[in-house]
Coordinates of C-alpha atoms and ligand atoms in Angstrom, one line a residue:
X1 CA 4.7 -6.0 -63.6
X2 CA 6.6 -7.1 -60.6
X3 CA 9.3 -9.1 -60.0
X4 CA 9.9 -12.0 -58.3
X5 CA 11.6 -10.9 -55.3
X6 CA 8.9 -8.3 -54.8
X7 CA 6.5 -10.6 -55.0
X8 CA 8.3 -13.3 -52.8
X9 CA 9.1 -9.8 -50.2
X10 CA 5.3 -9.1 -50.6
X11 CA 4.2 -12.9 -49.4
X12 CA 6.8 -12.9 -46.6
X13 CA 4.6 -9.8 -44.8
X14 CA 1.2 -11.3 -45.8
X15 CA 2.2 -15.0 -44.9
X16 CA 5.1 -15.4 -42.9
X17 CA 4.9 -11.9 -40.8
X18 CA 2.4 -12.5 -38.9
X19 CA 3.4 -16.2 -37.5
X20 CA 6.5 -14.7 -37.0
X21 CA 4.6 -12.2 -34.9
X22 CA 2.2 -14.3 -33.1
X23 CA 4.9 -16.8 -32.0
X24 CA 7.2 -14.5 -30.7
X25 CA 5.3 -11.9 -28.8
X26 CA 2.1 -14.0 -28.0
X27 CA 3.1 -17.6 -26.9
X28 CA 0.1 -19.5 -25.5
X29 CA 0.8 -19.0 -21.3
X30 CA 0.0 -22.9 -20.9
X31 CA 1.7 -22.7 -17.4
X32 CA 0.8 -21.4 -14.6
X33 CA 3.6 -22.2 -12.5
X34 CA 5.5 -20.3 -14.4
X35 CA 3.6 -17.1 -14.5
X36 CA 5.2 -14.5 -12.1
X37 CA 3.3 -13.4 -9.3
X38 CA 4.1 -10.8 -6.2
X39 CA 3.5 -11.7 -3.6
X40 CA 3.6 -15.5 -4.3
X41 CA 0.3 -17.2 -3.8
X42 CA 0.5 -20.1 -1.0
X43 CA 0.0 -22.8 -4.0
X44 CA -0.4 -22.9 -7.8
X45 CA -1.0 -26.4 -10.0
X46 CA -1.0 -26.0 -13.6
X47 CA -3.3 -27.8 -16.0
X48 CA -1.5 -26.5 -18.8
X49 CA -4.0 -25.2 -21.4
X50 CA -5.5 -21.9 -21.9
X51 CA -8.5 -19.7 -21.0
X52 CA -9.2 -16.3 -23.2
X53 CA -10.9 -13.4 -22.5
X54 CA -12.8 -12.3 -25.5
X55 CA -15.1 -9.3 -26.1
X56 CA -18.3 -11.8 -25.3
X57 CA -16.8 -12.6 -21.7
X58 CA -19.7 -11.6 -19.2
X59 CA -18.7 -11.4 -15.7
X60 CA -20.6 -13.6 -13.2
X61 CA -21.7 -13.2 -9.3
X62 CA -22.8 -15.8 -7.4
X63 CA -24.2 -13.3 -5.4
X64 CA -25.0 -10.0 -6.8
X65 CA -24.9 -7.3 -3.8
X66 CA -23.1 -3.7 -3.3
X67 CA -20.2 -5.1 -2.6
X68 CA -19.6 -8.0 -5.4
X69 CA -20.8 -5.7 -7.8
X70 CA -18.4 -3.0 -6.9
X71 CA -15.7 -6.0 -7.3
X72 CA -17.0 -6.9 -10.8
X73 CA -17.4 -3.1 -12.0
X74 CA -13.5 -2.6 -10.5
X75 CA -12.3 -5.9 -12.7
X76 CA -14.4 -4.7 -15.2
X77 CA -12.8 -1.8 -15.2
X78 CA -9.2 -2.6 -15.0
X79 CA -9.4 -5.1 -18.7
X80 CA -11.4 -2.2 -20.5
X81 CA -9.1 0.1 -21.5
X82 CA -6.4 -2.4 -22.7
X83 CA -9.1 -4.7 -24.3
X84 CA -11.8 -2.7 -25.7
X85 CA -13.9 -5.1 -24.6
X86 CA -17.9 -3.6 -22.6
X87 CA -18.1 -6.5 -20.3
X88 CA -21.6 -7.5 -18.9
X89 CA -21.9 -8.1 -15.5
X90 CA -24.6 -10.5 -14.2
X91 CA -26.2 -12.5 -11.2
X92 CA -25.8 -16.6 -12.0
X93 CA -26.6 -18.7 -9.1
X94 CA -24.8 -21.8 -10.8
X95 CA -21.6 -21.5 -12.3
X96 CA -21.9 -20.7 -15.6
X97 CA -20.6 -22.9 -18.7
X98 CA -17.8 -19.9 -19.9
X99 CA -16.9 -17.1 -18.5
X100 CA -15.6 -15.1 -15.2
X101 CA -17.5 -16.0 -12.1
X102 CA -16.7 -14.5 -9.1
X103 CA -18.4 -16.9 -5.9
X104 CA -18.8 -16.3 -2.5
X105 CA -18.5 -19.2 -0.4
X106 CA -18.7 -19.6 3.1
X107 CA -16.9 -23.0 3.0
X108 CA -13.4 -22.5 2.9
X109 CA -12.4 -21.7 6.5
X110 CA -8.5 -21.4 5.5
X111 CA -9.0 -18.7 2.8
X112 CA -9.7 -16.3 6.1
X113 CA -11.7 -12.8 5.1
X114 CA -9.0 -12.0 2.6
X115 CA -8.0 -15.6 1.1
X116 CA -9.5 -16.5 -2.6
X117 CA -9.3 -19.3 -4.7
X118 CA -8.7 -19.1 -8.5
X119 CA -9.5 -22.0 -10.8
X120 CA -8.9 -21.4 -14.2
X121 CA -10.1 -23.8 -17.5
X122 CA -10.0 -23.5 -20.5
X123 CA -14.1 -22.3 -20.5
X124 CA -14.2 -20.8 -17.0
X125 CA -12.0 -18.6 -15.1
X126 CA -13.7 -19.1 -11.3
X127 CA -12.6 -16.5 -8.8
X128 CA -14.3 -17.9 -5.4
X129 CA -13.7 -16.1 -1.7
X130 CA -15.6 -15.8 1.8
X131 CA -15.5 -12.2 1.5
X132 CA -15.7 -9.6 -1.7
X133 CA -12.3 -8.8 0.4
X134 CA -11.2 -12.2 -1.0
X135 CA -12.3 -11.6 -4.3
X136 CA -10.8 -8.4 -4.9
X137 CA -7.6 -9.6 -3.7
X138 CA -7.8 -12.6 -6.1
X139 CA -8.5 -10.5 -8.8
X140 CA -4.6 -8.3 -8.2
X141 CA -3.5 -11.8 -9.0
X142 CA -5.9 -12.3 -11.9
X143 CA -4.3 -8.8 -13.4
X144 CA -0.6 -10.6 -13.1
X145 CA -1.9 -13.6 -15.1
X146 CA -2.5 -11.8 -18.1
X147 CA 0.0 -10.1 -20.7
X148 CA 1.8 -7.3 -19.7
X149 CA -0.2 -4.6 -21.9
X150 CA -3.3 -5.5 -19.9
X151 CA -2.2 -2.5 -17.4
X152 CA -2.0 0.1 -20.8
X153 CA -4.8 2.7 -20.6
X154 CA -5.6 2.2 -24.8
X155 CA -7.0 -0.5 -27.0
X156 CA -4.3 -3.1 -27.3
X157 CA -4.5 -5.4 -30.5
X158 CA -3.8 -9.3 -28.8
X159 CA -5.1 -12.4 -27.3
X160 CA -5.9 -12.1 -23.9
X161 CA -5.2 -15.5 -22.3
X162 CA -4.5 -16.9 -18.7
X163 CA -2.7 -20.3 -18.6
X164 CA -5.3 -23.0 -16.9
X165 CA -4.8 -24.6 -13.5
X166 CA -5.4 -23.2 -9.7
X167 CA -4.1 -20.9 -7.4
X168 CA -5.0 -20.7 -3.6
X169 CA -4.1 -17.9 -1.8
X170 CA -4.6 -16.2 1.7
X171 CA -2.3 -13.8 3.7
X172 CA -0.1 -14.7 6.3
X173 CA -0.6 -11.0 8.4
X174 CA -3.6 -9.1 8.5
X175 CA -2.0 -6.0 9.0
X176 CA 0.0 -5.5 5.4
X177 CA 0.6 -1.7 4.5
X178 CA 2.1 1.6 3.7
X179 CA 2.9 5.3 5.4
X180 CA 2.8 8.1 3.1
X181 CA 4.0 11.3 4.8
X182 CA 2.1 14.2 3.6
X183 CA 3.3 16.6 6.3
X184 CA 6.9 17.2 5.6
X185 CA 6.0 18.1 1.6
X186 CA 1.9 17.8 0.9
X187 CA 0.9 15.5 -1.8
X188 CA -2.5 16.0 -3.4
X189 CA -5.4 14.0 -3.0
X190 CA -4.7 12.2 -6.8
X191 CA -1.2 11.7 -5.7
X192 CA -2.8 9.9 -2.4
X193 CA -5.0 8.0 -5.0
X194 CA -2.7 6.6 -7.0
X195 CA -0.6 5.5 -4.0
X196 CA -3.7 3.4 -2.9
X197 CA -3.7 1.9 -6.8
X198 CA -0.5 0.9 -6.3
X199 CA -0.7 -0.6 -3.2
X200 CA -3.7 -2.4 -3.8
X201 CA -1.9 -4.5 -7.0
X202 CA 0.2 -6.3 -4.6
X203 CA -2.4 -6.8 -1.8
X204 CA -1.8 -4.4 1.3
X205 CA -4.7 -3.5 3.0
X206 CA -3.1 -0.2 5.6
X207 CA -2.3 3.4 4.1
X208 CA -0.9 5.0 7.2
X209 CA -1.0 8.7 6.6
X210 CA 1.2 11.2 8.3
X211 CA -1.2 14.0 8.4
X212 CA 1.0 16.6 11.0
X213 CA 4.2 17.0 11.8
X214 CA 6.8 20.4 12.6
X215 CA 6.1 21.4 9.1
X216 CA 2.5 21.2 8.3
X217 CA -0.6 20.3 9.4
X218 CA -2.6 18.8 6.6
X219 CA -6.5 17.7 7.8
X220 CA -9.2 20.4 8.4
X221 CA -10.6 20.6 12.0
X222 CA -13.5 22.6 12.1
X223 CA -13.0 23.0 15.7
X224 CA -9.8 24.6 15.7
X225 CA -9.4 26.0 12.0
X226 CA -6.3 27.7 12.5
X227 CA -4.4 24.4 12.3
X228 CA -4.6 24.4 8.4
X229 CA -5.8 28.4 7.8
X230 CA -2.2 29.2 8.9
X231 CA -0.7 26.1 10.2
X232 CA -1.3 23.9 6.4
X233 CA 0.5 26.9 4.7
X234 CA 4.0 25.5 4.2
X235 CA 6.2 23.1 4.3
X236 CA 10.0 21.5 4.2
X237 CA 12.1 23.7 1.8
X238 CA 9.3 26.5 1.8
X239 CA 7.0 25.6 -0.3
X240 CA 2.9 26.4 -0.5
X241 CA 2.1 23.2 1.1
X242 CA -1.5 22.6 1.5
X243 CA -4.4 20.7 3.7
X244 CA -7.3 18.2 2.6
X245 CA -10.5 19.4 3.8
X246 CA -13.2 16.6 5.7
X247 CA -14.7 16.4 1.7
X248 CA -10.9 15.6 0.5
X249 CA -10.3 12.8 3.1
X250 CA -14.2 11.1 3.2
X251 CA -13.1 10.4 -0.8
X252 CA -9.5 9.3 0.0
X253 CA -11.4 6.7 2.3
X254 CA -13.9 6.1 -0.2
X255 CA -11.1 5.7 -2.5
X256 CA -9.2 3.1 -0.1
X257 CA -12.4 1.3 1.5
X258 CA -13.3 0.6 -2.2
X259 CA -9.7 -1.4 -2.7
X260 CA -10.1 -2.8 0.9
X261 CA -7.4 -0.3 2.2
X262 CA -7.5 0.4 5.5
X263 CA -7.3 4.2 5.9
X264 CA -5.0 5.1 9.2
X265 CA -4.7 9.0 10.5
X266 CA -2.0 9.9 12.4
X267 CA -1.5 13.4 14.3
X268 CA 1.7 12.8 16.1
X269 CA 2.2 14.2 19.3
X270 CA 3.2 15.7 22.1
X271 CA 6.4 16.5 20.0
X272 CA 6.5 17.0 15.9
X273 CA 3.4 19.6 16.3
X274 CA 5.4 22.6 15.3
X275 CA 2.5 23.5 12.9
X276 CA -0.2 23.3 15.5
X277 CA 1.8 25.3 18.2
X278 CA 2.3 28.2 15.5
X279 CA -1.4 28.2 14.9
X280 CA -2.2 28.3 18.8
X281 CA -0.5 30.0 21.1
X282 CA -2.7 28.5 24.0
X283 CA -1.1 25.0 23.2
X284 CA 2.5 26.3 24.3
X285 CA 3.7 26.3 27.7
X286 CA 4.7 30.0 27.3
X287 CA 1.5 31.4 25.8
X288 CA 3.7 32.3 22.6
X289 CA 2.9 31.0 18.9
X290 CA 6.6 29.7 17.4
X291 CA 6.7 30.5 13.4
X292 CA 6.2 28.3 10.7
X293 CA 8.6 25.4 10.4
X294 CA 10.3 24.7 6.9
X295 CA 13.7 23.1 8.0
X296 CA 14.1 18.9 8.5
X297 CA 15.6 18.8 12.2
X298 CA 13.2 17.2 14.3
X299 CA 12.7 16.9 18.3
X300 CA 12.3 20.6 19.2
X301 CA 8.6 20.6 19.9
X302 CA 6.3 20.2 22.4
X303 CA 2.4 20.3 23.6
X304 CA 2.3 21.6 26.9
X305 CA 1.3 18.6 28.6
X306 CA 0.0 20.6 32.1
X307 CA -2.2 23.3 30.4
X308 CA -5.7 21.7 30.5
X309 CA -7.0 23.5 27.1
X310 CA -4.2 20.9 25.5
X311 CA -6.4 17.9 26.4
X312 CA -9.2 19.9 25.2
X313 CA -7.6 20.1 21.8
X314 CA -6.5 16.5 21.5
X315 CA -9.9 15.5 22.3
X316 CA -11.4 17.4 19.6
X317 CA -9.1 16.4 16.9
X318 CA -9.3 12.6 17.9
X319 CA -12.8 13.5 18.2
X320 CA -13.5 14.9 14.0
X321 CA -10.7 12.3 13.2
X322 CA -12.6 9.3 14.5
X323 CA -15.7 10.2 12.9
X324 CA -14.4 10.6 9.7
X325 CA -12.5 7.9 9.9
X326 CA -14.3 4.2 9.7
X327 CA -11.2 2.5 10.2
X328 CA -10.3 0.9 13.8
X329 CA -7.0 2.9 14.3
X330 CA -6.2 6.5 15.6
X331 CA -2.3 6.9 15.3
X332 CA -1.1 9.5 17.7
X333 CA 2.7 9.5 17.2
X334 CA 4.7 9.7 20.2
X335 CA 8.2 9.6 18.8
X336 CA 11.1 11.6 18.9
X337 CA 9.3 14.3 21.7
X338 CA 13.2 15.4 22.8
X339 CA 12.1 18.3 25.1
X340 CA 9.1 16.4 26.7
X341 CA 10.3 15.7 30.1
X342 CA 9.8 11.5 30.7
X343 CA 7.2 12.4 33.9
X344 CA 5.1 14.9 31.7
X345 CA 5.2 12.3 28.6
X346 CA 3.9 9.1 30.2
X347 CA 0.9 10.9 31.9
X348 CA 0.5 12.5 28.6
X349 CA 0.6 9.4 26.5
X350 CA -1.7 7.8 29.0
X351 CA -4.4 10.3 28.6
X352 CA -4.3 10.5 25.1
X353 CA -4.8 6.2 24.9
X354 CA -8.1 6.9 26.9
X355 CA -9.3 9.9 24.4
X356 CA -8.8 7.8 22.0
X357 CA -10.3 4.9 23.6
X358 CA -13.5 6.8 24.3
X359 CA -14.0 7.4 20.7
X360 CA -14.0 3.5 20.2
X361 CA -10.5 3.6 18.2
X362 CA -7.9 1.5 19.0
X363 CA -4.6 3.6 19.7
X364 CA -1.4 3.1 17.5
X365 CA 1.6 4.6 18.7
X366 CA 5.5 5.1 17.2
X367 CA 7.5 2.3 19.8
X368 CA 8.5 4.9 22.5
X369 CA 4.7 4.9 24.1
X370 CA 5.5 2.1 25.5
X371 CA 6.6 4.2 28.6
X372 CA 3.6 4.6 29.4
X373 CA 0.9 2.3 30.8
X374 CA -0.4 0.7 27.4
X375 CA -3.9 -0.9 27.0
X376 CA -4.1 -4.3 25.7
X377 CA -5.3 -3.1 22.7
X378 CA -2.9 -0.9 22.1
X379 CA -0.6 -1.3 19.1
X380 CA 3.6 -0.2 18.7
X381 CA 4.7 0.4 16.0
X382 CA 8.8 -0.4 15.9
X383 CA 10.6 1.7 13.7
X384 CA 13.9 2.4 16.3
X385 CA 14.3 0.2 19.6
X386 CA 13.8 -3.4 19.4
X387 CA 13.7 -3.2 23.2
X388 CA 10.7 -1.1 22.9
X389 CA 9.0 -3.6 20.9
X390 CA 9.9 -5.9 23.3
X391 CA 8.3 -3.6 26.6
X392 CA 5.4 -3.7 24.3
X393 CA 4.9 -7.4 24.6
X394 CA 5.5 -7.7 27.6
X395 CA 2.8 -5.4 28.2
X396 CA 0.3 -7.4 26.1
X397 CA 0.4 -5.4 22.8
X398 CA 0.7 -6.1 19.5
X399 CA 3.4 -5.1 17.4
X400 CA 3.8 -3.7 13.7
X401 CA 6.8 -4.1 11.8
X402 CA 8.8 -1.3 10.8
X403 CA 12.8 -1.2 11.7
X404 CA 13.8 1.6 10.2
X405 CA 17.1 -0.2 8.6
X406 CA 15.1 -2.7 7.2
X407 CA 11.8 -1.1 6.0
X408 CA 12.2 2.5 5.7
X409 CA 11.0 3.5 1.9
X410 CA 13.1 7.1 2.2
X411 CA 16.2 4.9 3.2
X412 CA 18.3 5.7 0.1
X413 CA 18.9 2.9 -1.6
X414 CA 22.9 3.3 -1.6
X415 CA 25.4 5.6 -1.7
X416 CA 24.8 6.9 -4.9
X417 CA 21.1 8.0 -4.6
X418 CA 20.4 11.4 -4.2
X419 CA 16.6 11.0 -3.2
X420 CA 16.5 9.9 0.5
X421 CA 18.1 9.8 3.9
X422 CA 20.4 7.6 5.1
X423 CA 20.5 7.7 9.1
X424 CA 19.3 3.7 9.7
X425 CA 20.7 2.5 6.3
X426 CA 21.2 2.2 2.9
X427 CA 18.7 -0.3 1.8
X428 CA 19.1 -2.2 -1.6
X429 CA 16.2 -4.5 -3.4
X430 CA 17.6 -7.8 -2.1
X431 CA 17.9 -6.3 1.4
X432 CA 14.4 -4.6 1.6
X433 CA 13.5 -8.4 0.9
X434 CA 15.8 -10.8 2.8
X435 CA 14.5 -10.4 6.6
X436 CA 11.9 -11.8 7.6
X437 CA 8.9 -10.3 10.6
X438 CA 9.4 -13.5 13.3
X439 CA 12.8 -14.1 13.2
X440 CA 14.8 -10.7 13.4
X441 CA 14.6 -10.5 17.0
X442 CA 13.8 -13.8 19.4
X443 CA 11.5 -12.2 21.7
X444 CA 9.2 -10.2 18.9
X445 CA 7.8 -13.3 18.1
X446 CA 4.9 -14.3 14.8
X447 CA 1.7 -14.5 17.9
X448 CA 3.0 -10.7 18.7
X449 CA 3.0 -9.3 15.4
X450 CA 0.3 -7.9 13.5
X451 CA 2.2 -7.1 10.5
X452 CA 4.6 -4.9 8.3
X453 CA 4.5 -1.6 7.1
X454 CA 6.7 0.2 5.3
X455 CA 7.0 3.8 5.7
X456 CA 7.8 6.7 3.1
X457 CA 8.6 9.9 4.9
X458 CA 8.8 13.1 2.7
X459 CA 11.8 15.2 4.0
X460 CA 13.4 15.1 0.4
X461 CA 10.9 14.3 -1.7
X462 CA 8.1 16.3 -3.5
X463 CA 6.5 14.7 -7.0
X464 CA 4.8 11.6 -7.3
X465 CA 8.1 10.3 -9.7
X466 CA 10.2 10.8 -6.3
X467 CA 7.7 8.8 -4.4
X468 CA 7.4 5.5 -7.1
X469 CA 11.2 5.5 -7.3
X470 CA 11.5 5.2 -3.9
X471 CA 8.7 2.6 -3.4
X472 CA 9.3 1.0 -6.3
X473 CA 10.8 -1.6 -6.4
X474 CA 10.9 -2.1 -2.5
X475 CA 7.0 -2.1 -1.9
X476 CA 6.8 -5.3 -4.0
X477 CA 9.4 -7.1 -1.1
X478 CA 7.6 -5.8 1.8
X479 CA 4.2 -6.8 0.5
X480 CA 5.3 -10.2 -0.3
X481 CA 6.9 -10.5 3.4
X482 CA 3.7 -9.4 4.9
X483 CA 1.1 -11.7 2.3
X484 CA 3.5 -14.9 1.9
X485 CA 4.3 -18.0 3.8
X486 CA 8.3 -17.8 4.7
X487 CA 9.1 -21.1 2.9
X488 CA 8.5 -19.7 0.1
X489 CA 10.4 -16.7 0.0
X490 CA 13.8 -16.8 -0.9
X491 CA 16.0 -13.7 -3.0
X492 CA 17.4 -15.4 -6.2
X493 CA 13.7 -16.8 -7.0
X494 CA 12.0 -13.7 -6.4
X495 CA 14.4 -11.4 -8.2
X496 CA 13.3 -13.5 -11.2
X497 CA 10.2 -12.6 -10.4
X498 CA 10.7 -9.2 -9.9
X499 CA 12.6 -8.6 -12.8
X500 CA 10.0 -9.9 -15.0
X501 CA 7.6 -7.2 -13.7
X502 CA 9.4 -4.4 -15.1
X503 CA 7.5 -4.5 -18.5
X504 CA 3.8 -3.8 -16.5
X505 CA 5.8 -1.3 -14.1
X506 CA 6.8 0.5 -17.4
X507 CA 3.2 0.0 -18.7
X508 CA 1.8 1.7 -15.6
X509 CA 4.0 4.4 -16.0
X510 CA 5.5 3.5 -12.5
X511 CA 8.7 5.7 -12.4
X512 CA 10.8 2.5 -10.7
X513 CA 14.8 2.2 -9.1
X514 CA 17.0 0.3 -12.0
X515 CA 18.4 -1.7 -9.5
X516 CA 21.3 -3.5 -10.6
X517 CA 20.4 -6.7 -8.0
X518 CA 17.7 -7.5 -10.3
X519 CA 18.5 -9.1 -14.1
X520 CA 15.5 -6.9 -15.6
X521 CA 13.6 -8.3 -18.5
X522 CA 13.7 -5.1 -21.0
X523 CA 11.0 -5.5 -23.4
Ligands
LIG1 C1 12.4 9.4 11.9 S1 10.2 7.4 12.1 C2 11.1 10.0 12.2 C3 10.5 10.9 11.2 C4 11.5 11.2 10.1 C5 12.2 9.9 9.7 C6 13.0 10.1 8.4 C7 9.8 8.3 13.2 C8 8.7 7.8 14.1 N1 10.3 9.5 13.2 O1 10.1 12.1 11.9 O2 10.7 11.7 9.1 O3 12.9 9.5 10.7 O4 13.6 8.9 8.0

């Protein structure tokens, strides 16, 4: 026989256990205000009640075409592993009486290509956009809406609810994106995946990829296959570094055009081509291949911009590049080329703009080109002078956002970091986020920006760990400053915000900076 304590112990687990359970770790999200969300949509109104996503849920399309299905199969995708649940996806003209609908509607001139609208009840969670653009942008926010565990990769055992109400949403910069330098140390093709994953989640749409520098040139060119036979073969520190072959790149654009990432190449030059002047003799002034590069000083190289077969080479590069590439943008660099002489760069510079040109790509260069003649739709990209930025203006072009001090991802993020560099400054979470694109310098007005980007260069970095703890937590700032209206912005809201993010950074496994300028929510 038992006792009565036993007994009494054996009805607290049965009765009183579970309550205790449900109410503590699964409260009913009945506001959606209060849900936090990166970037910040433009406006949310709660209803407060709830919608649940249950193992019947079928996915709707207004329209059912390549595109919205590769939307639905991508949502449907994302709440399976966490869920369990096999969701249907199926054409409904109308909107249906439960369930998730995603509409296209060609109504709503201020959601833009990218803009959605999310209206949530407590039967129907309605995702509508102009564009499947829009949609699968709404659906990044959809993902923040839901629990935590919805980001775990096996069957978790809870309600899966989204408080009711309705979010609208569209960017305020079209040109909202990322550099990953793959020259310096080579990351694989997974590694580049994963870095489109994790950029998608808070809405950029540009993966800038650093594909040759002094230390390694990292895109097949069947034209000139030296370049990654010998010149892909190292890298900074010495290491086996490696190349991604025309197969390897079509999928990373795949990869990225499937997220709505933008994919831009960039083969700097004249200077940073180390690799490619140690694979070809021809392309140096004294006929004389250097050897492989594995140190971090930068500035020492050069294309010889006279020799005629140089051109010849650019050409073909842009040439493979472009076709492979469906993207509007060939980057070609131009920074830092300390033993080009100022008469042989400009000429160069301006050559290059027309190869480019005549492979119906737009240029993008680093902010010195503008020294040379620059096409109107040309675009700088300022990382060091503001004063450049400023030339580029006044010559008519647009301008990216990158200040090196402000937006650099391998900026350490103080004095105690050992990952990074620290030439243009040590940059903290609150500062990464406390700037914004119009107002850090009166001339580089909003109508001359296109946007921000933050770049992650690779000098001392080599796993995917070192790359997430130095994106992450910044990369959530800068996408917010390129997707969100300023008014909306300010640092002791959004650290909230951010802090209650850690328990889905942890879920995805994202290997994230502590930073002690955020109260974290540990979980
Ligand atoms: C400057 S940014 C460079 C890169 C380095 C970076 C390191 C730019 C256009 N040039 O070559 O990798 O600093 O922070």
């Amino acid at each position: 026989m038992h006792s009565v304590t036993e007994k009494t112990k054996r009805h607290l687990i049965i009765f009183i256990f579970p309550i205790l359970i449900f109410s503590c770790t699964q409260p009913e999200p009945t506001d959606l205000t209060k849900v936090s969300i990166i970037p910040i949509p433009v406006s949310v109104e709660a209803t407060g009640s709830a919608y649940t996503i249950t193992s019947e849920t079928v996915i709707y399309l207004s329209e059912s075409n390549d595109e919205t299905k590769n939307v639905a199969a991508y949502l449907s995708n994302l709440l399976h592993p966490a869920t369990g649940f096999d969701f249907k996806i199926e054409p409904s003209e109308n909107e249906p009486k439960a369930g998730i609908y995603l509409a296209l509607t060609s109504e709503n001139n201020e959601l833009g290509t990218e803009g959605y609208e999310l209206e949530v009840t407590e039967d129907v969670m309605k995702l509508s956009a102009n564009q499947p653009e829009g949609l699968f942008r709404g659906v990044q926010t959809l993902r923040q809406l839901l629990p935590a565990d919805i980001e775990a990769q096996s069957v978790q055992n809870q309600q899966w609810q989204v408080a009711t109400g309705k979010i609208v949403d569209y960017p305020e910069y079209e040109h909202r994106g990322s550099m990953l330098d793959v020259s310096r140390h080579f990351f694989r093709k997974e590694d580049v995946k994963r870095y489109i994953d994790l950029i998608a989640a808070y809405k950029m749409n540009r993966l800038h990829l650093h594909l040759a520098d002094d230390q390694g040139w990292r895109i097949e060119i069947k034209s000139w296959p030296n370049l990654t036979a010998h010149g892909g073969k190292t890298e900074v520190g010495g290491g086996e570094g490696g190349f991604y072959t025309q197969e390897d790149y079509k999928e990373i654009v795949q990869y990225a055009a499937e997220r709505y990432i933008m994919i831009i190449p960039e083969i700097d030059m004249p200077g940073h081509t180390n690799a490619a002047l140690s694979s070809y003799p021809e392309l140096n002034c004294s006929g004389e291949a250097p050897e492989l590069y594995t140190g971090t000083e930068v500035g020492f190289s050069t294309l010889c911009t006279d020799k005629e077969i140089t051109y010849k080479f650019v050409d073909d590069v842009i040439s493979e590049l472009a076709t492979l590439t469906p993207g509007s943008y060939i980057h070609v660099g131009g920074d830092e080329s300390h033993v080009t002489a100022m008469e042989d760069y400009i000429p160069f510079i301006n050559r290059v703009q027309e190869i480019v040109m005549s492979h119906n790509k737009k240029m993008i260069g680093w902010d010195e080109v503008v020294n040379a003649e620059l096409d109107s739709s040309t675009i700088v990209q300022y990382w060091s002078e503001a004063d450049n930025a400023v030339m580029a203006i006044n010559q008519g072009a647009k301008v990216i956002m990158s200040p090196a001090y402000k937006a650099y991802l391998d900026m350490q993020y103080d004095s105690a970091s050992t990952l990074g560099q620290n030439w243009a400054a040590y940059i903290e979470v609150d500062e990464a986020y406390q700037w914004d694109l119009a107002s850090l310098n009166a001339t580089i007005t909003r109508d001359n920006i296109l946007g921000i980007e933050a770049p992650l260069w690779s000098e001392t970095i080599e796993t995917m760990d070192d790359i997430e703890y130095l994106m992450f937590p910044r990369i959530m700032g800068y996408a917010e400053i390129g997707w969100s209206p300023v008014k909306l912005r300010n640092w002791e809201e959004y650290k909230l915000r951010l802090a209650a993010q850690s328990s889905r950074l942890k879920i995805m496994q994202v290997d994230y900076y502590p930073s002690t300028k955020v109260p974290w929510v540990t979980n």
